Every structure is written in C-alpha cells, then in structure tokens.
C-alpha cells in the first residue's frame, strides 16, 4: 500500500506512533450495490457529514423498469453522538439548560476579573462560590427522574429503590464537583464519596457484580423466602451493604428478621434483642459530616474532636456487644454468625471488609467508613485506592472509573481525555470550568495558548468543538453564540462561518441570524447575509423584497446595477406600460439610495412621467407646468444618462407645443437646444447608444424647441 | 448514526452540495443535471429531484455550486471540454426554473475543474484545463452570470519565463483561500495530474494588486515529490490560526501543509509539511474540511470516508473511517 504509516523511510514528518489508537471504524449502510463508482462527502451543519454513494453507471441505455436500482444514495452521518447513555431529547434539554448556566458563569468571571484583576485572593474565594453554583445548577439538569411505581404504599421488602435514574454523565459531573469545586466539604471528602457511591454504585461496572447488583439479586429472592434468616444471601447482602455504609438498607433488612414476627417473640427473645442491638448500633454510627438527610441513619459530628469522642464510645459499645454473654442464648446459628460479621465490619476488620465488597471503589469507601474516617488529601486517598485496586483487580475500567483514577492521580490530561472519550464534547466544554477552578496545574494547562492549536488554549478548543456539535442540529445552533462568545481568539470567525452557512430562504432563520449579528456586532457578516437574501429574492421573482434586503446591506454595487437595469428597461420602452411594473421598484430604491446618481434620475423621471400622464389625461395646465419643470430638472441633472436625452425630449414635444402658453423660458429652451446639439455631436462617437425612436424624432424635437423658443421670446419681450 | 436523505436516479456520476448543505446538484452520464432539495429536513428523504434538465449532450464530469451571493447557480463541466453556468430563477407565479447563463466553449483543451470565490462584490472563477492552462475569469455584472471577462491565463508552473509545451492533464483540483472579510487575500491552490511533472505539484497563486497579475508564491511539495500527480487539494477555513492549513493528496498519501501567508524578509512564504497521512488504499477522490478547519474528510477509491484530526500536540491521525462498501440498508 503506498505510504502506509508503517512504511519505513516514508517521508512523514510526523510518523505515526506504533501504539496509536486505532481509528473508530463504522460501516455506512446505504443500500447501493457495490462496487461503488464514486463517494462524495460534504460537511453539512456542524459535525454532520453527508455521504453520497454512487453506483457504477451502466453503459446500456437505462430502461424505466419498476425494479430499477437507484443510481446512488445520500446518507447523513452524525458523528460523535451517543455518549453518556442519554437520549437525543434529553441531550437537547441539557444543552439548553447548561447554556444559561455557562453564560452566567462567564459573565460572573468577567465582572470578577474586572474588579479584582485576577490577582487578589478574594477572586479565588468568590470564584469558587460561583463555580459551585454553576456546578449544582448543571447537576440539577442532569437528573433523570424515574417514573414512580404504581404502588403508593411503601413495601417494606423493597430494599433497592431510587427515584432518580443514575446516569454516567451525572455521576461523572458529581465526581468532578466533589474533587475540584466543593472546597467547603473537602474536610469530609470521604463522606461525600460514600454518598456518591450510594447513588452510583450500579454504574461502577456492567460486567461484574457490585453491592448494588447483589442487593437487586436478593430483592428478587425475598418474596420466595419463608425463613429469611436461614438464607446466607440475606446475611451476605447485609454485610456488603453495611461495608459501603448503606445503614438504612441494613437496618431495614434486619427488621425483616424472623425473630420480629409476633409468634416468634417468646422463643427468640435473646436473638431478637441481639438483632435490635446491632441495628441500634448501626443507626447510631458516628459520621464526620455536617448533616445527613432526614431519612438517613447515623449521628453527625462536625468537628474531629466531637467525632473521635463519639467514635470511641461507639466502638466501645460494639466491643462490649461482641463479648456479650447473650450470644450463647442465641440458638439460630446463621443469625449469630451474621450479626457478629456485621459487628466485625463496624469495628473495621480488613478481611471482612475485603470479602464483603465487590468492587475496588466499594472497598475504598469501606476503608473511609470503618478504618480511616479522617482521610484527607488526594495523595493519601490515591495510594489507598491503588491498594484497593490491587486487592480487587478489574480487567477493564469503564469511563467513570478511568475518570476517577485520573482525578485521584491528579492528572488533568487524563481527566480531560476521559471526559472527552466517554462523555463527549458537552462534558468537556462544561467540565473544564470545574477542572480549572480545582487546580492551578490544570488552570495553566488548559489556558496556555498553543501554536499547534492555532494559537488557542485547550479550553477554547473544546468550546469550539462543542459549538460545532451544537451547530449540527437545527434546534440547537441558536445557542452556539453563547459558547463562541467566550472563545476570544477563534470564536467570532467560527460564528461568522456558522451564520454564513444558514439557509437564507427561511425568513425566520435570516431574522435570527441578523439578531445574532447585531448582538455580537458582526456587521460584515450581517451585510453578507442581507446581500445573499437580497439576491435570492431578486432571482426568485420577488424583486421588491430583493431590493429591500440589498438596501439594508448597503450593497451599492448591486443596487446601482439594478438601477442600471431599470434605465435600460425604461430606455427601451419609454412610453410603454412596462414602466408601471418598475415604478414600485423605483419608489423602493429611492428611499435610501439618495446618494446614487442613477436613482436620483429615476425618481425625477418618475415624477416627469406622472405629470406627463396627467397631461395626456386632460388635466392640463398645472400638470403641464409641472412636467416641464421636471423635464428641465432632468436635463440639467448631470446624473441623467445622455442616451435618455432624446427620448425625454421626444416625449415632451407635446409640452413644447403647448397651445395656451410657452411652458419653457428662453434660457430653459436654450439649455435644451444645447443638449440637443451635444447629442448630435455624440452621435458621431462609437459608444453612442441609439434609443429606439422613430427616425424623425430628432427633427421633430428640433422643430418643437424652435417653436417654443420663438414663443418664449415673444412672451418675454 | 446514519439516515438516508436522498435517492439518486440511475446514471448519476457526480454531485455537489450548496453552501448550506440543503441542496444537492447531481450530474448524469447522459449530460443531465438534477437538483435535490431540503436534504436536512428530518421529516423525509428526498427521493425525487425538484428539477432535472439536459445540460449537455454528453457525460457530466463535475458540478460546482457558485457562492450564494450570486443566487442559486451551478457550473457544469462536460466531458466534451465545455462548461456551462446555470441559475435558478422564478418569475412571479411560475415555478422556479433553471436557465443557461453562459456556455464556455472548448478551445482545443477541456475544462477539468473550476471553482468560484467572492471578493467584495465581485465574483471570480478559476478554471483548469487539460493542457495545463489556468484561466481566471471575473464577473462584470454581479446580477447576471453571463458577462465574464478573462482576467488572466497562465500555466501551473513556478517558472513564469520559460514556456512549457502542452501538458496532457487528466484531472485538476483547485481550492480558493476560503478567508472572507476585510483581511481577505486573493489566492488559490491548484494541482494537476498530468504527464509533465512541472505542472503537477500544487502551487499557491496569489493576485498581486500592484502589478495586477497572478504569481505562484509557493509550491506545496518537497524536493523529490514535486512531480507527483495531485489527486485533490483542499484549503482549510482559517478561524484565526496564524497559519493556513492546506491538504494535498498524491499517490503518496494526504500531505498536511502549514503555510504562513505573511511573507518572510526574503519575500518567501514559510511552508511546512506537518504530516503525511496514509490510509486510503489507492486514489484519493475528494478532500473536504469541516467548518472550523479542524477535521478533514477524505474519500478514495477504496470506498471509504476517512476523518483526520490533529491532536493537541499537533500530531495528525485518523480519527474514524466510514466504510461504504457494504450494500445493506
């Protein structure tokens, strides 16, 4: 193959690296039988690609049979869509909602920068606040509500039920928020991760089991079990749920224990007491966090000292329960074992934690809960996470986990790459704000201008890419300017290209286009759009509308050409009815194009024709005088083209021979005579344009002028 | 991921989309042209063309849309060497019709490619011929597409003094500098596939206002490659980069060039070949940049569409490939 990347000695300046990621390969379904004669492509809007596949044309004459194969098909290929497991409509909803938050944040950034000039520490303090608000408003948008089930009464056996459909996108966004933005809660970062895992445990992996999948499996079995506490899965599920801190789930499960049933109480008092004691300890677990939602169990402590005190006391209670004599009275073997395992988990037994959790992230969270509740600092968390990954190896990390690893390893490059690869351009364009707020390293990395990128920063590049994606859809291109306005270097130019590529035959689109141009002061492109609209309408039989747009575009070149066309048209048939057809256009042209000489002429000419018509209709004296005045004005005006002189004069013969009185003075008649003389001299020149007038026209004008002159002299004597 | 937008009639051999991608002009083997409309309307696939007419007596080689500033107009190159300009007009109540504006007769050599560009209020057209000649025309009347003036005629060679013999060219590819607005520079890139190596390599031609002439300002080929036949060229839209990006496809692959149009002290342009992309097994048919000049799409005789991008370190790579060789729909 010529020039294959692997060719040694190929003259590629940048040779392909052997470990380069293989390009995504996609088979286009188009229905044209191969071999193809030709493939054509064209970028439609944004990142939409039109592909035309043409079949080899047959040499035989085409017969018009019914089953004739088409000559080719055109398909539209949407590139870079379908990330994050989100529907098209949902994606659009997010696009619209996030545009507002994004714009607000940019405004806040600009005003903050204007005040503090980026240097003072107050900027950072306030900035975080804004980014946090932005982050939560976006997070709110990403919620996908689950349709509530039909049952209104809460089923005590329903152990895994969420109102929100967890999406990878929201999970990823929250991870970014936890680590990069929410500085206030950095002291209880472990607890935030516990909460995060509770919401998104189901997304950790799709191929292996998780605590969530275990509980879902158990949920299915629950209805078939008569004696729940005999089932090892029941105890196993509870241990796992406890290990990751789902206290309320564990307590709810414990309450399903058979010893609670009324008919059992007498025989199983001690057993029931132990179950209740464990569930009490679980519900009183001290947590280092400011608050807990009301339905959640545990005791919150805001300060470390208070927490340590409570923690030691709680651990003491666990120890004393473990050593309690009541265990002997508990006859049910599984219950005894199961409860003791729960106690071991609560006292932080590593082997129990490791065996009851499934995924490394779950193991990490169990460490936070029961072994190292004071863990702060990414470095420590990262080394712990690495150990957990060694203990619970996974052959493949999904996008969410790769993102988390990137965050823990403090590598903005990986975070960015994962955001882009797994969650698409929306995530990158919006997530960059969180990333840069979170670390100086990321801030420098993302804001540094790079020659390779054409002088822009990575942040701007990703905004441009997202803008292109938005421009792919007729319902989202309108929000593109919001993003391009924040791209200081390349945004305006891309916006101009985008606006230029909008179809102008739809009036609504043109108006929207112009509105955007006005907002962003894009005069050049707005003029261009108006020109294109003008030409479109002019060519498509709506001449008045065409002129209207060309006037708005101040397109003097084209308007003058139109005026020229009008002259030519009028020049050919001065007294023809077709003048009526043009009259409106002259009117239109006249309103703003005063500076153009040609149009001035057309206006005067129109006045002249009107008066002349009135003369012909018999409305004599005044009209005749007006017509004569217009004639003189026309003949005096330097903008009246020479080739109109004779037709004008010929039209005015009637005025010159006006019976009641000579309408023109001596000087005026002399002016006309001079013009006539100039005209007869010009006739000798090669570029002279002859008007289509009868051959005697010149002589009849000459005679009429002489008559008028004679009468005027007599009059003026 | 994909959606069918139009079905083309039997005998279709070339096609082109208009500025907004909504209209498709299709050239046929019998010299006809058809127009498909509303390609982006998600409602339905445009199966029958809105108009179809016989433009030439023989095979259409290529169709090219004129910029929207001229209305809806196309140029149609025929294999008899002629090319014609057509525009859509509408009178009052009648349906829009396509009418012939101008037929450019063949004068011994055949037109191979032509491209339009708008400069302020004037329209320029550059056409490349089978004898290696390039002609630049200018439209005299912005309202009518029938009045053209030949502005310049030259051969695609760097050395303008010595005349070369007539080349036999089989294809040509032209791309105007897509820059618009005040900073617009009148320049285009042109490459041939011919039997005379001097004519082949892509050269950037620039209009020198001072002397009112076209000069070749640089050649986009390294020594040793300068005789390679050029399959296709494409000039990327520049949304603010300090350099232009031009893609040139030859038998060796697709070369990506960075060109700085501001001259250095010695009056030369700085050019750099930053990548040579291979992947198409055989001839490259077409190169097409996206609106931001960030992704290059290429098609080739291996029946694939390949998408190329540069990463943040400036390394170009194949991002995706679309295989069109399957028939299933």
JSON list of N, CA and C in Angstrom, two decimals, chain A residues 527 531 535 549-561 593, chain B residues 121 142:
[
{"chain": "A", "resi": 527, "resn": "UNK", "atom": "N", "xyz": [-24.15, 42.05, 6.75]},
{"chain": "A", "resi": 527, "resn": "UNK", "atom": "CA", "xyz": [-24.30, 42.62, 5.40]},
{"chain": "A", "resi": 527, "resn": "UNK", "atom": "C", "xyz": [-24.29, 41.52, 4.35]},
{"chain": "A", "resi": 531, "resn": "UNK", "atom": "N", "xyz": [-27.14, 40.55, 1.75]},
{"chain": "A", "resi": 531, "resn": "UNK", "atom": "CA", "xyz": [-26.85, 40.50, 0.31]},
{"chain": "A", "resi": 531, "resn": "UNK", "atom": "C", "xyz": [-27.36, 39.19, -0.30]},
{"chain": "A", "resi": 535, "resn": "UNK", "atom": "N", "xyz": [-30.20, 38.79, -3.09]},
{"chain": "A", "resi": 535, "resn": "UNK", "atom": "CA", "xyz": [-30.01, 38.14, -4.39]},
{"chain": "A", "resi": 535, "resn": "UNK", "atom": "C", "xyz": [-30.97, 36.98, -4.57]},
{"chain": "A", "resi": 549, "resn": "UNK", "atom": "N", "xyz": [-33.68, 44.01, 0.85]},
{"chain": "A", "resi": 549, "resn": "UNK", "atom": "CA", "xyz": [-32.53, 43.42, 1.55]},
{"chain": "A", "resi": 549, "resn": "UNK", "atom": "C", "xyz": [-31.22, 44.04, 1.09]},
{"chain": "A", "resi": 550, "resn": "UNK", "atom": "N", "xyz": [-31.11, 44.28, -0.21]},
{"chain": "A", "resi": 550, "resn": "UNK", "atom": "CA", "xyz": [-29.86, 44.87, -0.72]},
{"chain": "A", "resi": 550, "resn": "UNK", "atom": "C", "xyz": [-29.65, 46.27, -0.15]},
{"chain": "A", "resi": 551, "resn": "UNK", "atom": "N", "xyz": [-30.76, 46.96, 0.06]},
{"chain": "A", "resi": 551, "resn": "UNK", "atom": "CA", "xyz": [-30.64, 48.29, 0.66]},
{"chain": "A", "resi": 551, "resn": "UNK", "atom": "C", "xyz": [-30.15, 48.20, 2.09]},
{"chain": "A", "resi": 552, "resn": "UNK", "atom": "N", "xyz": [-30.73, 47.22, 2.83]},
{"chain": "A", "resi": 552, "resn": "UNK", "atom": "CA", "xyz": [-30.29, 47.06, 4.21]},
{"chain": "A", "resi": 552, "resn": "UNK", "atom": "C", "xyz": [-28.80, 46.69, 4.24]},
{"chain": "A", "resi": 553, "resn": "UNK", "atom": "N", "xyz": [-28.37, 45.97, 3.20]},
{"chain": "A", "resi": 553, "resn": "UNK", "atom": "CA", "xyz": [-26.97, 45.55, 3.14]},
{"chain": "A", "resi": 553, "resn": "UNK", "atom": "C", "xyz": [-26.06, 46.67, 2.65]},
{"chain": "A", "resi": 554, "resn": "UNK", "atom": "N", "xyz": [-26.65, 47.80, 2.29]},
{"chain": "A", "resi": 554, "resn": "UNK", "atom": "CA", "xyz": [-25.91, 48.92, 1.67]},
{"chain": "A", "resi": 554, "resn": "UNK", "atom": "C", "xyz": [-25.07, 48.42, 0.50]},
{"chain": "A", "resi": 555, "resn": "UNK", "atom": "N", "xyz": [-25.64, 47.55, -0.29]},
{"chain": "A", "resi": 555, "resn": "UNK", "atom": "CA", "xyz": [-24.90, 46.97, -1.40]},
{"chain": "A", "resi": 555, "resn": "UNK", "atom": "C", "xyz": [-25.04, 47.89, -2.62]},
{"chain": "A", "resi": 556, "resn": "UNK", "atom": "N", "xyz": [-24.24, 48.94, -2.62]},
{"chain": "A", "resi": 556, "resn": "UNK", "atom": "CA", "xyz": [-24.38, 49.95, -3.66]},
{"chain": "A", "resi": 556, "resn": "UNK", "atom": "C", "xyz": [-24.10, 49.38, -5.04]},
{"chain": "A", "resi": 557, "resn": "UNK", "atom": "N", "xyz": [-23.15, 48.45, -5.08]},
{"chain": "A", "resi": 557, "resn": "UNK", "atom": "CA", "xyz": [-22.78, 47.91, -6.40]},
{"chain": "A", "resi": 557, "resn": "UNK", "atom": "C", "xyz": [-24.00, 47.25, -7.04]},
{"chain": "A", "resi": 558, "resn": "UNK", "atom": "N", "xyz": [-24.65, 46.39, -6.28]},
{"chain": "A", "resi": 558, "resn": "UNK", "atom": "CA", "xyz": [-25.78, 45.68, -6.87]},
{"chain": "A", "resi": 558, "resn": "UNK", "atom": "C", "xyz": [-26.96, 46.61, -7.10]},
{"chain": "A", "resi": 559, "resn": "UNK", "atom": "N", "xyz": [-27.19, 47.53, -6.15]},
{"chain": "A", "resi": 559, "resn": "UNK", "atom": "CA", "xyz": [-28.33, 48.44, -6.32]},
{"chain": "A", "resi": 559, "resn": "UNK", "atom": "C", "xyz": [-28.13, 49.32, -7.55]},
{"chain": "A", "resi": 560, "resn": "UNK", "atom": "N", "xyz": [-26.89, 49.77, -7.75]},
{"chain": "A", "resi": 560, "resn": "UNK", "atom": "CA", "xyz": [-26.63, 50.57, -8.94]},
{"chain": "A", "resi": 560, "resn": "UNK", "atom": "C", "xyz": [-26.86, 49.76, -10.20]},
{"chain": "A", "resi": 561, "resn": "UNK", "atom": "N", "xyz": [-26.51, 48.48, -10.12]},
{"chain": "A", "resi": 561, "resn": "UNK", "atom": "CA", "xyz": [-26.74, 47.63, -11.28]},
{"chain": "A", "resi": 561, "resn": "UNK", "atom": "C", "xyz": [-28.23, 47.45, -11.52]},
{"chain": "A", "resi": 593, "resn": "UNK", "atom": "N", "xyz": [-31.37, 55.37, -1.17]},
{"chain": "A", "resi": 593, "resn": "UNK", "atom": "CA", "xyz": [-30.21, 55.45, -2.04]},
{"chain": "A", "resi": 593, "resn": "UNK", "atom": "C", "xyz": [-30.07, 56.84, -2.66]},
{"chain": "B", "resi": 121, "resn": "UNK", "atom": "N", "xyz": [-17.65, 42.69, -3.88]},
{"chain": "B", "resi": 121, "resn": "UNK", "atom": "CA", "xyz": [-18.89, 42.47, -4.62]},
{"chain": "B", "resi": 121, "resn": "UNK", "atom": "C", "xyz": [-18.65, 41.78, -5.94]},
{"chain": "B", "resi": 142, "resn": "UNK", "atom": "N", "xyz": [-22.65, 41.88, -11.21]},
{"chain": "B", "resi": 142, "resn": "UNK", "atom": "CA", "xyz": [-22.99, 40.98, -10.10]},
{"chain": "B", "resi": 142, "resn": "UNK", "atom": "C", "xyz": [-24.41, 40.42, -10.19]}
]
